[in-house]
Amino acid sequence: MWAKRRRCLSFAAKELGLSDDASGLLVLDNGATVGKDVREALDLDDPLLTLKLTPNRADCLCIVGLAREVAAITASALTLPPRPTVVAAADSRRNVRVDDVLACPRFCGRVITGIDPKAPTPWWMKQRLERSGVRSISAVV
């Protein structure tokens, strides 16, 4: 009697255009079946919006800037969500010197503590970043 062999589907992530990493195979989970669309198996049907901005449109490099631009183009009202206030939990401070106050009239920062820099980046976060064209360096970065 022949023993049943588990079938393992695998591709290089680079071959699928998911990553620049060609060092090994991207192994699909056991729920993936032969003949199933790989976009469905890897949950790749994310909506993707590609923006090509000119250097003079730095205001569109954030979600609020894009929302303002879309509202202006479509003559729609701009409704921004309320911005939550996050109270500092630590009294730590860093000394910062701004050499040109006219070029940088405001500088803000926050000291964040209690982060494990060696913690692995979660798989879902790596996927979302790589699909957006951003290479995952570490969870902290």
PDB file of C-alpha atoms in Angstrom, residues 34-81:
ATOM      1  CA  VAL A  34      -3.215  22.677  -6.789  1.00  0.00           C
ATOM      2  CA  GLY A  35      -5.036  24.775  -9.360  1.00  0.00           C
ATOM      3  CA  LYS A  36      -6.054  27.482  -6.875  1.00  0.00           C
ATOM      4  CA  ASP A  37      -5.238  31.015  -7.976  1.00  0.00           C
ATOM      5  CA  VAL A  38      -1.994  32.006  -6.221  1.00  0.00           C
ATOM      6  CA  ARG A  39      -3.385  35.500  -5.608  1.00  0.00           C
ATOM      7  CA  GLU A  40      -6.138  33.935  -3.531  1.00  0.00           C
ATOM      8  CA  ALA A  41      -3.809  31.468  -1.802  1.00  0.00           C
ATOM      9  CA  LEU A  42      -1.410  34.250  -0.750  1.00  0.00           C
ATOM     10  CA  ASP A  43      -4.120  36.868  -0.154  1.00  0.00           C
ATOM     11  CA  LEU A  44      -2.620  39.164  -2.779  1.00  0.00           C
ATOM     12  CA  ASP A  45      -5.738  41.016  -3.895  1.00  0.00           C
ATOM     13  CA  ASP A  46      -4.924  44.137  -1.900  1.00  0.00           C
ATOM     14  CA  PRO A  47      -6.035  47.395  -3.447  1.00  0.00           C
ATOM     15  CA  LEU A  48      -2.922  49.212  -4.614  1.00  0.00           C
ATOM     16  CA  LEU A  49      -2.664  52.895  -5.354  1.00  0.00           C
ATOM     17  CA  THR A  50       0.508  54.042  -7.113  1.00  0.00           C
ATOM     18  CA  LEU A  51       1.263  57.750  -6.955  1.00  0.00           C
ATOM     19  CA  LYS A  52       3.864  59.491  -9.053  1.00  0.00           C
ATOM     20  CA  LEU A  53       4.548  62.850  -7.510  1.00  0.00           C
ATOM     21  CA  THR A  54       6.673  65.691  -8.715  1.00  0.00           C
ATOM     22  CA  PRO A  55       9.162  67.170  -6.217  1.00  0.00           C
ATOM     23  CA  ASN A  56       7.028  70.282  -5.742  1.00  0.00           C
ATOM     24  CA  ARG A  57       4.125  68.221  -4.270  1.00  0.00           C
ATOM     25  CA  ALA A  58       5.590  67.142  -0.939  1.00  0.00           C
ATOM     26  CA  ASP A  59       2.183  67.970   0.588  1.00  0.00           C
ATOM     27  CA  CYS A  60       0.848  64.796  -1.067  1.00  0.00           C
ATOM     28  CA  LEU A  61       3.316  62.498   0.686  1.00  0.00           C
ATOM     29  CA  CYS A  62       0.851  61.825   3.502  1.00  0.00           C
ATOM     30  CA  ILE A  63      -2.717  60.545   3.667  1.00  0.00           C
ATOM     31  CA  VAL A  64      -4.114  63.916   4.771  1.00  0.00           C
ATOM     32  CA  GLY A  65      -2.313  65.669   1.915  1.00  0.00           C
ATOM     33  CA  LEU A  66      -3.752  63.177  -0.558  1.00  0.00           C
ATOM     34  CA  ALA A  67      -7.220  63.612   0.946  1.00  0.00           C
ATOM     35  CA  ARG A  68      -6.937  67.392   0.510  1.00  0.00           C
ATOM     36  CA  GLU A  69      -5.842  66.959  -3.105  1.00  0.00           C
ATOM     37  CA  VAL A  70      -8.672  64.546  -3.935  1.00  0.00           C
ATOM     38  CA  ALA A  71     -11.181  66.849  -2.241  1.00  0.00           C
ATOM     39  CA  ALA A  72      -9.898  69.799  -4.293  1.00  0.00           C
ATOM     40  CA  ILE A  73      -9.940  67.874  -7.584  1.00  0.00           C
ATOM     41  CA  THR A  74     -13.423  66.435  -7.021  1.00  0.00           C
ATOM     42  CA  ALA A  75     -14.846  69.584  -5.385  1.00  0.00           C
ATOM     43  CA  SER A  76     -15.814  67.465  -2.373  1.00  0.00           C
ATOM     44  CA  ALA A  77     -15.884  68.411   1.262  1.00  0.00           C
ATOM     45  CA  LEU A  78     -12.821  67.376   3.238  1.00  0.00           C
ATOM     46  CA  THR A  79     -13.676  65.596   6.470  1.00  0.00           C
ATOM     47  CA  LEU A  80     -10.667  64.583   8.517  1.00  0.00           C
ATOM     48  CA  PRO A  81     -10.943  62.119  11.400  1.00  0.00           C
TER      49      PRO A  81
END
